[in-house]
mmCIF file of C-alpha atoms in Angstrom:
data_model
loop_
_atom_site.group_PDB
_atom_site.id
_atom_site.type_symbol
_atom_site.label_atom_id
_atom_site.label_comp_id
_atom_site.label_asym_id
_atom_site.label_seq_id
_atom_site.Cartn_x
_atom_site.Cartn_y
_atom_site.Cartn_z
ATOM 1 C CA MET A 29 -31.039 14.450 -6.317
ATOM 2 C CA LYS A 30 -31.301 13.265 -2.750
ATOM 3 C CA ASN A 31 -29.874 9.957 -3.861
ATOM 4 C CA ASN A 32 -26.902 11.670 -5.518
ATOM 5 C CA LEU A 33 -26.143 13.558 -2.357
ATOM 6 C CA ARG A 34 -26.209 10.328 -0.429
ATOM 7 C CA VAL A 35 -23.702 8.732 -2.835
ATOM 8 C CA LEU A 36 -21.398 11.715 -2.356
ATOM 9 C CA LEU A 37 -21.670 11.821 1.430
ATOM 10 C CA ASN A 38 -21.365 8.061 1.775
ATOM 11 C CA GLY A 39 -17.617 8.176 1.290
ATOM 12 C CA PHE A 40 -17.159 10.924 3.843
ATOM 13 C CA VAL A 41 -18.485 9.333 6.972
ATOM 14 C CA LYS A 42 -20.533 6.180 6.676
ATOM 15 C CA GLU A 43 -18.154 4.367 4.381
ATOM 16 C CA ASN A 44 -14.999 6.347 4.957
ATOM 17 C CA PRO A 45 -12.459 4.358 2.929
ATOM 18 C CA VAL A 46 -9.712 4.601 5.536
ATOM 19 C CA PHE A 47 -11.368 4.464 8.934
ATOM 20 C CA VAL A 48 -14.366 2.268 8.140
ATOM 21 C CA LEU A 49 -13.521 0.215 5.042
ATOM 22 C CA LEU A 50 -9.841 -0.004 6.079
ATOM 23 C CA LEU A 51 -8.535 0.389 2.548
ATOM 24 C CA GLY A 52 -5.401 2.167 1.390
ATOM 25 C CA THR A 53 -3.472 1.763 4.612
ATOM 26 C CA CYS A 54 -0.038 2.197 3.003
ATOM 27 C CA PRO A 55 -0.333 5.859 1.931
ATOM 28 C CA THR A 56 -2.293 6.606 5.100
ATOM 29 C CA LEU A 57 0.707 5.633 7.163
ATOM 30 C CA ALA A 58 3.456 6.830 4.866
ATOM 31 C CA THR A 59 2.408 10.292 3.718
ATOM 32 C CA THR A 60 0.858 11.672 6.904
ATOM 33 C CA THR A 61 4.010 12.961 8.561
ATOM 34 C CA SER A 62 3.060 16.481 7.464
ATOM 35 C CA VAL A 63 -0.240 18.181 6.666
ATOM 36 C CA VAL A 64 0.990 19.421 3.279
ATOM 37 C CA SER A 65 2.050 16.021 1.974
ATOM 38 C CA ALA A 66 -1.136 14.393 3.298
ATOM 39 C CA LEU A 67 -3.285 16.981 1.510
ATOM 40 C CA ALA A 68 -1.306 16.565 -1.715
ATOM 41 C CA MET A 69 -1.563 12.772 -1.549
ATOM 42 C CA GLY A 70 -5.283 12.870 -0.796
ATOM 43 C CA LEU A 71 -6.091 15.256 -3.624
ATOM 44 C CA ALA A 72 -3.890 13.382 -6.115
ATOM 45 C CA ALA A 73 -5.646 10.129 -5.235
ATOM 46 C CA ALA A 74 -9.047 11.856 -5.433
ATOM 47 C CA ALA A 75 -8.254 13.187 -8.924
ATOM 48 C CA VAL A 76 -7.238 9.724 -10.102
ATOM 49 C CA LEU A 77 -10.300 8.203 -8.468
ATOM 50 C CA ILE A 78 -12.739 10.608 -10.126
ATOM 51 C CA CYS A 79 -11.169 10.214 -13.584
ATOM 52 C CA SER A 80 -10.800 6.437 -13.416
ATOM 53 C CA ASN A 81 -14.320 5.984 -12.062
ATOM 54 C CA ALA A 82 -15.686 8.083 -14.935
ATOM 55 C CA ALA A 83 -13.662 6.248 -17.588
ATOM 56 C CA ILE A 84 -14.437 2.786 -16.244
ATOM 57 C CA SER A 85 -18.108 3.583 -15.946
ATOM 58 C CA LEU A 86 -18.148 4.768 -19.571
ATOM 59 C CA LEU A 87 -16.437 1.586 -20.713
ATOM 60 C CA ARG A 88 -18.289 -0.796 -18.423
ATOM 61 C CA LYS A 89 -20.326 -2.374 -21.245
ATOM 62 C CA ILE A 90 -17.322 -2.732 -23.563
ATOM 63 C CA ILE A 91 -14.761 -4.302 -21.213
ATOM 64 C CA PRO A 92 -15.134 -8.112 -21.262
ATOM 65 C CA ASP A 93 -15.751 -9.576 -17.856
ATOM 66 C CA LYS A 94 -12.761 -11.917 -17.932
ATOM 67 C CA VAL A 95 -10.087 -9.284 -18.426
ATOM 68 C CA ARG A 96 -11.720 -6.509 -16.462
ATOM 69 C CA ILE A 97 -9.121 -6.304 -13.667
ATOM 70 C CA PRO A 98 -6.139 -5.835 -16.046
ATOM 71 C CA ALA A 99 -8.214 -3.353 -18.048
ATOM 72 C CA TYR A 100 -9.021 -1.350 -14.903
ATOM 73 C CA ILE A 101 -5.357 -1.380 -13.898
ATOM 74 C CA VAL A 102 -4.298 0.015 -17.279
ATOM 75 C CA ILE A 103 -6.887 2.813 -17.094
ATOM 76 C CA ILE A 104 -5.880 3.690 -13.536
ATOM 77 C CA ALA A 105 -2.152 3.579 -14.355
ATOM 78 C CA GLY A 106 -2.790 5.944 -17.263
ATOM 79 C CA PHE A 107 -4.431 8.534 -15.027
ATOM 80 C CA VAL A 108 -1.736 8.119 -12.376
ATOM 81 C CA THR A 109 0.898 8.864 -15.007
ATOM 82 C CA VAL A 110 -1.011 12.000 -16.024
ATOM 83 C CA VAL A 111 -1.128 13.183 -12.402
ATOM 84 C CA GLN A 112 2.574 12.373 -11.960
ATOM 85 C CA MET A 113 3.537 14.391 -15.028
ATOM 86 C CA LEU A 114 1.372 17.360 -14.033
ATOM 87 C CA MET A 115 2.816 17.388 -10.520
ATOM 88 C CA GLU A 116 6.381 17.060 -11.743
ATOM 89 C CA ALA A 117 5.832 20.042 -14.031
ATOM 90 C CA TYR A 118 3.901 22.398 -11.768
ATOM 91 C CA LEU A 119 4.528 21.253 -8.165
ATOM 92 C CA PRO A 120 8.059 19.781 -8.244
ATOM 93 C CA SER A 121 8.649 20.103 -4.497
ATOM 94 C CA LEU A 122 5.502 18.114 -3.679
ATOM 95 C CA TYR A 123 6.433 15.584 -6.359
ATOM 96 C CA GLU A 124 9.771 15.047 -4.619
ATOM 97 C CA MET A 125 8.101 14.818 -1.221
ATOM 98 C CA LEU A 126 5.606 12.127 -2.217
ATOM 99 C CA GLY A 127 8.180 10.181 -4.230
ATOM 100 C CA VAL A 128 7.270 6.596 -4.950
ATOM 101 C CA TYR A 129 3.929 6.845 -3.154
ATOM 102 C CA LEU A 130 2.506 8.909 -6.010
ATOM 103 C CA ALA A 131 3.166 6.093 -8.479
ATOM 104 C CA LEU A 132 1.755 3.633 -5.970
ATOM 105 C CA ILE A 133 -1.727 5.135 -6.302
ATOM 106 C CA VAL A 134 -1.975 2.529 -9.089
ATOM 107 C CA VAL A 135 -2.140 -0.280 -6.562
ATOM 108 C CA ASN A 136 -4.133 1.660 -3.983
ATOM 109 C CA CYS A 137 -6.968 -0.649 -2.972
ATOM 110 C CA ILE A 138 -9.415 2.264 -2.809
ATOM 111 C CA VAL A 139 -9.107 3.108 -6.504
ATOM 112 C CA LEU A 140 -9.310 -0.468 -7.749
ATOM 113 C CA GLY A 141 -11.927 -1.333 -5.153
ATOM 114 C CA ARG A 142 -14.274 1.479 -6.242
ATOM 115 C CA ALA A 143 -13.788 0.533 -9.898
ATOM 116 C CA GLU A 144 -14.813 -3.027 -9.130
ATOM 117 C CA MET A 145 -17.579 -2.302 -6.634
ATOM 118 C CA PHE A 146 -19.153 0.889 -7.938
ATOM 119 C CA ALA A 147 -18.031 2.201 -11.332
ATOM 120 C CA SER A 148 -18.486 -1.116 -13.115
ATOM 121 C CA LYS A 149 -22.161 -1.226 -12.141
ATOM 122 C CA ASN A 150 -23.347 2.394 -12.109
ATOM 123 C CA THR A 151 -23.864 5.328 -14.438
ATOM 124 C CA VAL A 152 -21.160 7.876 -15.215
ATOM 125 C CA GLY A 153 -22.695 10.645 -13.094
ATOM 126 C CA ALA A 154 -23.085 8.467 -10.027
ATOM 127 C CA SER A 155 -19.577 7.065 -10.490
ATOM 128 C CA ILE A 156 -18.056 10.551 -10.609
ATOM 129 C CA LEU A 157 -19.914 11.486 -7.424
ATOM 130 C CA ASP A 158 -18.810 8.274 -5.768
ATOM 131 C CA GLY A 159 -15.215 8.958 -6.803
ATOM 132 C CA ALA A 160 -15.405 12.496 -5.442
ATOM 133 C CA GLY A 161 -16.946 11.358 -2.150
ATOM 134 C CA MET A 162 -14.463 8.536 -1.637
ATOM 135 C CA GLY A 163 -11.526 10.697 -2.705
ATOM 136 C CA LEU A 164 -12.470 13.499 -0.366
ATOM 137 C CA GLY A 165 -13.171 11.008 2.428
ATOM 138 C CA PHE A 166 -9.683 9.643 1.885
ATOM 139 C CA THR A 167 -8.243 13.174 1.984
ATOM 140 C CA LEU A 168 -10.182 13.912 5.163
ATOM 141 C CA ALA A 169 -8.836 10.799 6.860
ATOM 142 C CA LEU A 170 -5.286 11.573 5.793
ATOM 143 C CA LEU A 171 -5.685 15.105 7.134
ATOM 144 C CA CYS A 172 -6.909 13.833 10.525
ATOM 145 C CA MET A 173 -3.872 11.572 10.790
ATOM 146 C CA ALA A 174 -1.475 14.269 9.605
ATOM 147 C CA ILE A 175 -2.822 16.925 11.951
ATOM 148 C CA VAL A 176 -2.350 14.670 14.980
ATOM 149 C CA ARG A 177 1.105 13.594 13.851
ATOM 150 C CA GLU A 178 2.454 16.979 12.760
ATOM 151 C CA VAL A 179 0.988 19.103 15.561
ATOM 152 C CA PHE A 180 2.022 16.818 18.387
ATOM 153 C CA GLY A 181 5.026 15.203 16.722
ATOM 154 C CA ALA A 182 6.746 18.196 15.174
ATOM 155 C CA GLY A 183 4.945 21.078 16.893
ATOM 156 C CA SER A 184 3.897 22.728 13.649
ATOM 157 C CA PHE A 185 0.910 22.967 11.326
ATOM 158 C CA ALA A 186 1.569 22.866 7.568
ATOM 159 C CA GLY A 187 5.148 23.963 8.260
ATOM 160 C CA MET A 188 4.211 26.870 10.542
ATOM 161 C CA GLU A 189 5.510 26.489 14.055
ATOM 162 C CA ILE A 190 2.905 26.551 16.814
ATOM 163 C CA PRO A 191 4.084 28.385 19.939
ATOM 164 C CA PHE A 192 3.947 26.489 23.233
ATOM 165 C CA ILE A 193 3.195 23.083 21.634
ATOM 166 C CA SER A 194 6.523 23.140 19.819
ATOM 167 C CA ASP A 195 8.284 23.108 23.192
ATOM 168 C CA TYR A 196 6.665 19.827 24.142
ATOM 169 C CA THR A 197 6.732 17.654 21.031
ATOM 170 C CA VAL A 198 6.539 13.865 20.907
ATOM 171 C CA PRO A 199 8.945 13.157 18.033
ATOM 172 C CA ILE A 200 8.077 9.468 17.853
ATOM 173 C CA LEU A 201 4.684 10.376 16.375
ATOM 174 C CA VAL A 202 6.279 11.436 13.091
ATOM 175 C CA SER A 203 8.392 8.272 12.933
ATOM 176 C CA PRO A 204 7.103 4.962 11.487
ATOM 177 C CA PRO A 205 6.058 3.407 14.847
ATOM 178 C CA GLY A 206 4.064 6.557 15.611
ATOM 179 C CA GLY A 207 2.205 6.152 12.308
ATOM 180 C CA PHE A 208 0.891 2.717 13.284
ATOM 181 C CA PHE A 209 0.071 3.954 16.774
ATOM 182 C CA VAL A 210 -1.913 7.043 15.714
ATOM 183 C CA PHE A 211 -3.782 5.015 13.092
ATOM 184 C CA GLY A 212 -4.739 2.378 15.667
ATOM 185 C CA VAL A 213 -5.928 4.954 18.181
ATOM 186 C CA LEU A 214 -7.968 6.852 15.564
ATOM 187 C CA ILE A 215 -9.734 3.676 14.416
ATOM 188 C CA ALA A 216 -10.486 2.838 18.046
ATOM 189 C CA LEU A 217 -11.880 6.349 18.461
ATOM 190 C CA VAL A 218 -14.087 5.987 15.382
ATOM 191 C CA SER A 219 -15.389 2.656 16.615
ATOM 192 C CA ALA A 220 -16.038 4.081 20.110
ATOM 193 C CA LEU A 221 -17.932 7.094 18.745
ATOM 194 C CA GLY A 222 -19.788 5.321 15.930
ATOM 195 C CA LYS A 223 -22.911 3.300 16.476
ATOM 196 C CA LYS A 224 -21.700 0.423 14.371
ATOM 197 C CA PRO A 225 -18.453 -1.266 15.465
ATOM 198 C CA VAL A 226 -15.587 -1.144 12.999
ATOM 199 C CA LYS A 227 -15.094 -4.491 11.331
ATOM 200 C CA GLU A 228 -12.817 -6.797 13.219
ATOM 201 C CA GLU A 229 -10.792 -8.241 10.397
ATOM 202 C CA PHE A 230 -9.375 -7.274 7.063
ATOM 203 C CA GLY A 231 -11.947 -9.377 5.241
ATOM 204 C CA CYS A 232 -12.646 -10.054 1.604
ATOM 205 C CA GLU A 233 -15.359 -7.411 1.444
ATOM 206 C CA GLY A 234 -13.802 -4.414 -0.219
ATOM 207 C CA CYS A 235 -10.719 -6.315 -1.317
ATOM 208 C CA PRO A 236 -10.270 -5.901 -5.065
ATOM 209 C CA ASN A 237 -8.580 -9.277 -5.189
ATOM 210 C CA ALA A 238 -11.674 -11.019 -3.865
ATOM 211 C CA SER A 239 -12.795 -11.967 -7.361
ATOM 212 C CA LEU A 240 -9.420 -13.525 -8.074
ATOM 213 C CA CYS A 241 -8.914 -15.524 -4.910
ATOM 214 C CA LYS A 242 -12.643 -16.296 -4.549
ATOM 215 C CA GLY A 243 -12.536 -15.982 -0.794
ATOM 216 C CA GLU A 244 -9.839 -18.604 -0.441
ATOM 217 C CA CYS A 245 -7.612 -16.355 1.596
ATOM 218 C CA GLY A 246 -10.482 -15.915 4.048
ATOM 219 C CA LYS A 247 -11.210 -19.627 4.102
ATOM 220 C CA GLU A 248 -7.635 -20.376 5.043
ATOM 221 C CA LYS A 249 -7.931 -17.958 7.915
ATOM 222 C CA ALA A 250 -10.944 -19.625 9.487
ATOM 223 C CA MET B 6 31.699 -4.496 -4.520
ATOM 224 C CA LEU B 7 30.752 -7.348 -2.227
ATOM 225 C CA LYS B 8 30.722 -4.976 0.726
ATOM 226 C CA ASN B 9 28.389 -2.713 -1.163
ATOM 227 C CA LEU B 10 26.002 -5.604 -1.886
ATOM 228 C CA VAL B 11 26.008 -6.710 1.742
ATOM 229 C CA ILE B 12 25.197 -3.181 2.852
ATOM 230 C CA ILE B 13 22.301 -2.965 0.369
ATOM 231 C CA LEU B 14 20.980 -6.322 1.570
ATOM 232 C CA MET B 15 21.195 -5.529 5.274
ATOM 233 C CA ALA B 16 19.810 -2.049 4.798
ATOM 234 C CA SER B 17 16.740 -3.273 2.965
ATOM 235 C CA VAL B 18 16.108 -6.111 5.418
ATOM 236 C CA LEU B 19 16.542 -4.184 8.652
ATOM 237 C CA VAL B 20 16.786 -0.415 8.324
ATOM 238 C CA ASN B 21 14.485 0.383 5.425
ATOM 239 C CA ASN B 22 12.225 -2.560 6.099
ATOM 240 C CA TYR B 23 9.498 -2.314 3.471
ATOM 241 C CA VAL B 24 6.620 -2.951 5.806
ATOM 242 C CA LEU B 25 7.714 -1.378 9.031
ATOM 243 C CA SER B 26 9.529 1.730 7.941
ATOM 244 C CA ARG B 27 8.445 2.394 4.348
ATOM 245 C CA PHE B 28 4.842 1.238 4.865
ATOM 246 C CA LEU B 29 4.641 -0.759 1.667
ATOM 247 C CA GLY B 30 2.614 -3.958 1.723
ATOM 248 C CA VAL B 31 0.825 -3.134 4.954
ATOM 249 C CA CYS B 32 -2.472 -4.751 3.887
ATOM 250 C CA PRO B 33 -1.147 -8.331 3.605
ATOM 251 C CA PHE B 34 1.042 -7.672 6.648
ATOM 252 C CA LEU B 35 -2.054 -6.999 8.748
ATOM 253 C CA GLY B 36 -4.381 -9.357 6.912
ATOM 254 C CA VAL B 37 -2.450 -12.606 6.504
ATOM 255 C CA SER B 38 -0.350 -12.558 9.668
ATOM 256 C CA LYS B 39 -2.748 -14.386 11.939
ATOM 257 C CA LYS B 40 -1.043 -17.745 11.716
ATOM 258 C CA LEU B 41 2.629 -18.488 11.467
ATOM 259 C CA ASP B 42 2.487 -20.898 8.515
ATOM 260 C CA GLN B 43 0.362 -18.519 6.454
ATOM 261 C CA ALA B 44 2.685 -15.649 7.241
ATOM 262 C CA ALA B 45 5.685 -17.682 6.139
ATOM 263 C CA GLY B 46 3.904 -18.821 2.949
ATOM 264 C CA MET B 47 2.960 -15.288 2.016
ATOM 265 C CA GLY B 48 6.484 -14.072 2.773
ATOM 266 C CA ALA B 49 8.042 -16.751 0.579
ATOM 267 C CA ALA B 50 5.672 -15.919 -2.272
ATOM 268 C CA VAL B 51 6.536 -12.222 -1.986
ATOM 269 C CA ILE B 52 10.301 -12.907 -2.112
ATOM 270 C CA PHE B 53 9.777 -15.032 -5.205
ATOM 271 C CA VAL B 54 7.608 -12.491 -7.035
ATOM 272 C CA MET B 55 9.879 -9.580 -6.096
ATOM 273 C CA LEU B 56 12.911 -11.339 -7.561
ATOM 274 C CA VAL B 57 11.100 -12.340 -10.752
ATOM 275 C CA ALA B 58 9.578 -8.869 -11.125
ATOM 276 C CA THR B 59 12.924 -7.137 -10.707
ATOM 277 C CA ALA B 60 14.615 -9.519 -13.121
ATOM 278 C CA ALA B 61 11.982 -8.534 -15.696
ATOM 279 C CA THR B 62 11.449 -4.827 -15.061
ATOM 280 C CA TRP B 63 15.078 -3.716 -14.706
ATOM 281 C CA PRO B 64 16.123 -4.785 -18.241
ATOM 282 C CA ILE B 65 12.854 -3.465 -19.669
ATOM 283 C CA TYR B 66 13.448 -0.071 -18.130
ATOM 284 C CA THR B 67 17.161 0.118 -18.921
ATOM 285 C CA TYR B 68 17.085 -1.139 -22.482
ATOM 286 C CA LEU B 69 13.595 -0.279 -23.730
ATOM 287 C CA LEU B 70 12.132 2.675 -21.837
ATOM 288 C CA SER B 71 15.181 4.714 -20.921
ATOM 289 C CA PRO B 72 15.745 7.487 -21.824
ATOM 290 C CA LYS B 73 12.916 8.244 -24.267
ATOM 291 C CA TYR B 74 9.836 6.603 -22.775
ATOM 292 C CA GLU B 75 10.525 6.955 -19.058
ATOM 293 C CA TYR B 76 7.048 8.277 -18.416
ATOM 294 C CA LEU B 77 5.597 4.872 -19.319
ATOM 295 C CA GLN B 78 7.351 3.355 -16.298
ATOM 296 C CA THR B 79 4.313 3.092 -14.027
ATOM 297 C CA ILE B 80 1.999 1.557 -16.633
ATOM 298 C CA VAL B 81 4.564 -0.876 -18.014
ATOM 299 C CA PHE B 82 5.765 -2.050 -14.603
ATOM 300 C CA ILE B 83 2.325 -2.820 -13.227
ATOM 301 C CA LEU B 84 1.354 -4.660 -16.408
ATOM 302 C CA VAL B 85 4.564 -6.674 -16.441
ATOM 303 C CA ILE B 86 4.100 -7.610 -12.788
ATOM 304 C CA ALA B 87 0.457 -8.592 -13.284
ATOM 305 C CA ALA B 88 1.281 -10.674 -16.353
ATOM 306 C CA LEU B 89 4.250 -12.309 -14.635
ATOM 307 C CA VAL B 90 2.246 -13.312 -11.596
ATOM 308 C CA GLN B 91 -0.389 -14.921 -13.817
ATOM 309 C CA PHE B 92 2.303 -16.662 -15.847
ATOM 310 C CA VAL B 93 4.135 -17.948 -12.776
ATOM 311 C CA GLU B 94 0.885 -19.269 -11.377
ATOM 312 C CA ILE B 95 0.090 -21.172 -14.573
ATOM 313 C CA VAL B 96 3.598 -22.631 -14.790
ATOM 314 C CA LEU B 97 3.612 -23.693 -11.148
ATOM 315 C CA LYS B 98 0.210 -25.304 -11.483
ATOM 316 C CA LYS B 99 1.370 -27.357 -14.453
ATOM 317 C CA TYR B 100 4.878 -28.375 -13.437
ATOM 318 C CA ILE B 101 5.305 -28.031 -9.673
ATOM 319 C CA PRO B 102 1.841 -28.668 -8.207
ATOM 320 C CA ALA B 103 3.217 -29.118 -4.682
ATOM 321 C CA LEU B 104 4.667 -25.618 -4.643
ATOM 322 C CA HIS B 105 1.524 -24.263 -6.264
ATOM 323 C CA LYS B 106 -0.509 -25.733 -3.480
ATOM 324 C CA SER B 107 1.462 -23.923 -0.797
ATOM 325 C CA LEU B 108 2.039 -20.595 -2.594
ATOM 326 C CA GLY B 109 -0.846 -20.602 -5.064
ATOM 327 C CA ILE B 110 -3.491 -18.785 -3.089
ATOM 328 C CA TYR B 111 -1.114 -15.972 -2.195
ATOM 329 C CA LEU B 112 0.017 -15.287 -5.734
ATOM 330 C CA PRO B 113 -3.052 -13.369 -6.986
ATOM 331 C CA LEU B 114 -2.954 -11.267 -3.836
ATOM 332 C CA ILE B 115 0.540 -10.152 -4.705
ATOM 333 C CA THR B 116 -0.385 -8.632 -8.070
ATOM 334 C CA THR B 117 -1.681 -5.519 -6.418
ATOM 335 C CA ASN B 118 0.761 -5.547 -3.522
ATOM 336 C CA CYS B 119 2.392 -2.151 -3.340
ATOM 337 C CA ALA B 120 5.638 -3.593 -1.981
ATOM 338 C CA VAL B 121 6.333 -5.392 -5.265
ATOM 339 C CA LEU B 122 5.676 -2.366 -7.476
ATOM 340 C CA GLY B 123 7.446 -0.216 -4.889
ATOM 341 C CA VAL B 124 10.649 -2.231 -4.911
ATOM 342 C CA THR B 125 10.910 -2.258 -8.704
ATOM 343 C CA LEU B 126 10.336 1.510 -8.863
ATOM 344 C CA ASN B 127 12.771 2.195 -6.009
ATOM 345 C CA ASN B 128 15.524 0.186 -7.692
ATOM 346 C CA ILE B 129 15.285 2.497 -10.692
ATOM 347 C CA THR B 130 15.098 5.678 -8.581
ATOM 348 C CA ASP B 131 18.117 4.619 -6.526
ATOM 349 C CA GLY B 132 20.118 4.078 -9.709
ATOM 350 C CA TYR B 133 21.043 0.471 -8.917
ATOM 351 C CA GLY B 134 22.659 -1.829 -11.476
ATOM 352 C CA PHE B 135 21.147 -5.218 -12.254
ATOM 353 C CA LEU B 136 22.957 -7.162 -9.534
ATOM 354 C CA GLU B 137 22.359 -4.453 -6.938
ATOM 355 C CA SER B 138 18.668 -4.371 -7.889
ATOM 356 C CA MET B 139 18.342 -8.119 -7.433
ATOM 357 C CA VAL B 140 20.065 -7.948 -4.043
ATOM 358 C CA SER B 141 17.886 -5.075 -2.904
ATOM 359 C CA SER B 142 14.751 -6.982 -3.981
ATOM 360 C CA LEU B 143 15.946 -10.064 -2.134
ATOM 361 C CA GLY B 144 16.499 -7.886 0.931
ATOM 362 C CA ALA B 145 13.071 -6.312 0.619
ATOM 363 C CA GLY B 146 11.464 -9.749 0.349
ATOM 364 C CA LEU B 147 13.435 -11.145 3.277
ATOM 365 C CA GLY B 148 12.525 -8.083 5.320
ATOM 366 C CA PHE B 149 8.862 -8.649 4.491
ATOM 367 C CA LEU B 150 9.117 -12.319 5.517
ATOM 368 C CA LEU B 151 10.901 -11.390 8.749
ATOM 369 C CA ALA B 152 8.292 -8.778 9.643
ATOM 370 C CA MET B 153 5.428 -11.169 8.829
ATOM 371 C CA VAL B 154 6.857 -14.030 10.899
ATOM 372 C CA LEU B 155 7.703 -11.811 13.881
ATOM 373 C CA PHE B 156 4.298 -10.203 13.777
ATOM 374 C CA ALA B 157 2.509 -13.546 13.537
ATOM 375 C CA GLY B 158 4.300 -14.491 16.761
ATOM 376 C CA VAL B 159 3.207 -11.273 18.459
ATOM 377 C CA ARG B 160 -0.399 -11.754 17.355
ATOM 378 C CA GLY B 161 -0.399 -15.292 18.681
ATOM 379 C CA LYS B 162 0.458 -13.954 22.130
ATOM 380 C CA MET B 163 -2.384 -11.427 21.967
ATOM 381 C CA GLU B 164 -5.125 -13.968 21.499
ATOM 382 C CA GLY B 165 -5.895 -14.525 25.160
ATOM 383 C CA ALA B 166 -5.317 -10.931 26.238
ATOM 384 C CA GLU B 167 -8.077 -8.764 27.603
ATOM 385 C CA ILE B 168 -8.452 -5.716 25.403
ATOM 386 C CA PRO B 169 -10.663 -2.610 25.853
ATOM 387 C CA LYS B 170 -13.784 -2.905 23.717
ATOM 388 C CA ALA B 171 -13.014 -0.086 21.303
ATOM 389 C CA PHE B 172 -9.526 -1.429 20.670
ATOM 390 C CA LYS B 173 -10.623 -4.973 19.764
ATOM 391 C CA GLY B 174 -9.598 -6.245 16.347
ATOM 392 C CA ILE B 175 -7.811 -3.839 14.040
ATOM 393 C CA PRO B 176 -6.787 -1.067 16.475
ATOM 394 C CA ILE B 177 -4.887 -3.363 18.831
ATOM 395 C CA THR B 178 -3.263 -5.051 15.824
ATOM 396 C CA LEU B 179 -2.004 -1.659 14.684
ATOM 397 C CA ILE B 180 -0.682 -0.820 18.148
ATOM 398 C CA ALA B 181 1.160 -4.150 18.202
ATOM 399 C CA ALA B 182 2.560 -3.330 14.750
ATOM 400 C CA SER B 183 3.729 -0.024 16.152
ATOM 401 C CA ILE B 184 5.714 -1.795 18.859
ATOM 402 C CA VAL B 185 7.226 -4.287 16.393
ATOM 403 C CA SER B 186 8.135 -1.348 14.164
ATOM 404 C CA MET B 187 9.803 0.360 17.112
ATOM 405 C CA SER B 188 12.097 -2.620 17.565
ATOM 406 C CA PHE B 189 13.288 -2.191 13.968
ATOM 407 C CA TYR B 190 13.828 1.498 14.583
ATOM 408 C CA GLY B 191 16.884 0.623 16.629
ATOM 409 C CA PHE B 192 18.720 -0.831 13.617
ATOM 410 C CA ALA B 193 19.137 2.565 11.953
ATOM 411 C CA SER B 194 22.685 3.193 13.140
ATOM 412 C CA VAL B 195 23.785 -0.445 12.993
ATOM 413 C CA ILE B 196 24.388 -0.432 9.236
ATOM 414 C CA GLU B 197 26.392 2.780 9.200
ATOM 415 C CA ASN B 198 28.798 1.393 11.757
ATOM 416 C CA MET B 199 28.887 -2.181 10.539
ATOM 417 C CA PHE B 200 31.960 -1.716 8.358
ATOM 418 C CA ALA B 201 33.413 1.331 10.015
#
């Protein structure tokens, strides 16, 4: 039981996929201009992550090792399509807002990375917990980014205007350059507050392509 | 017609730059931009794969999936791209080993690059025809190459700089990316007035 809790909490803080593992940077930058879209993106990704982790863990003994990456991609793409269809039907305004980024959950490194690193080696229960922890950690990180960007960039929170702050907004925070800037400052903050320094490079650890390129991209770098 | 194509090309290179304003393909942008030659190699590989992927996915969508099986778009596109990248790698290895040597290691990385899937999906959403789609993919690829090369230059300058401890590594890279992105921000009104 204690172990299960640790798997769940791991994704929140110690191995936060965005701020510590540095995965899934694209949606982190693109969908955090408002709190609502960040929350929607985070929860959509979490739903896909939980389902795909469960399915891949169930099939882990059946999928041949050689074709496992394409097999994972098909499973993930299937769940992404399900989420897309559900959102289009019941939350059309959010579907419009997220646009192409919803479909791009397929190539989100977090989802594929967890399939490769966790779900393919662990039991179904643990994989679901891992998916939930990572998904919620992702949502949490997106929310942190979005709160900074929306409150100080647009002077509102989830669409509601905040008095006083809305008179002194910094509009560049909601623009693309502001996205990079806020992300950089938040990672610096995490590394200043945490005991362990944030890793210095985008390395092969955690990269779902690592098995394909066999560390060659890292070798080239050195 | 030609004017339209030029506008699409310029817009996707400068204004809607895939990396710096749409945030697609940020991982390779930050990861492989440490040296100029690597950045250029990766950029060239991305242009190549984007063009091949668009040439394959546009007809598949228009003649096979539309209008009955549109919901299969995501699954089919990612599979086609993954298969194509593998296929291209095998062909290059066999027939043009020199090119394989320079682009080869970047090809597998591109399979799960969101910029490639993103550009094929965007072409469909924007309602482009085949030629327009190819031009927009070329623009997206060129924009990626431009951003990579510029950013590699910026990172080269940072090497000797003294940086606060907490900002070392990734954070300062992101701040630099923010400044590079700001320079592209200025292009927004250029396209609108280019042919006015």
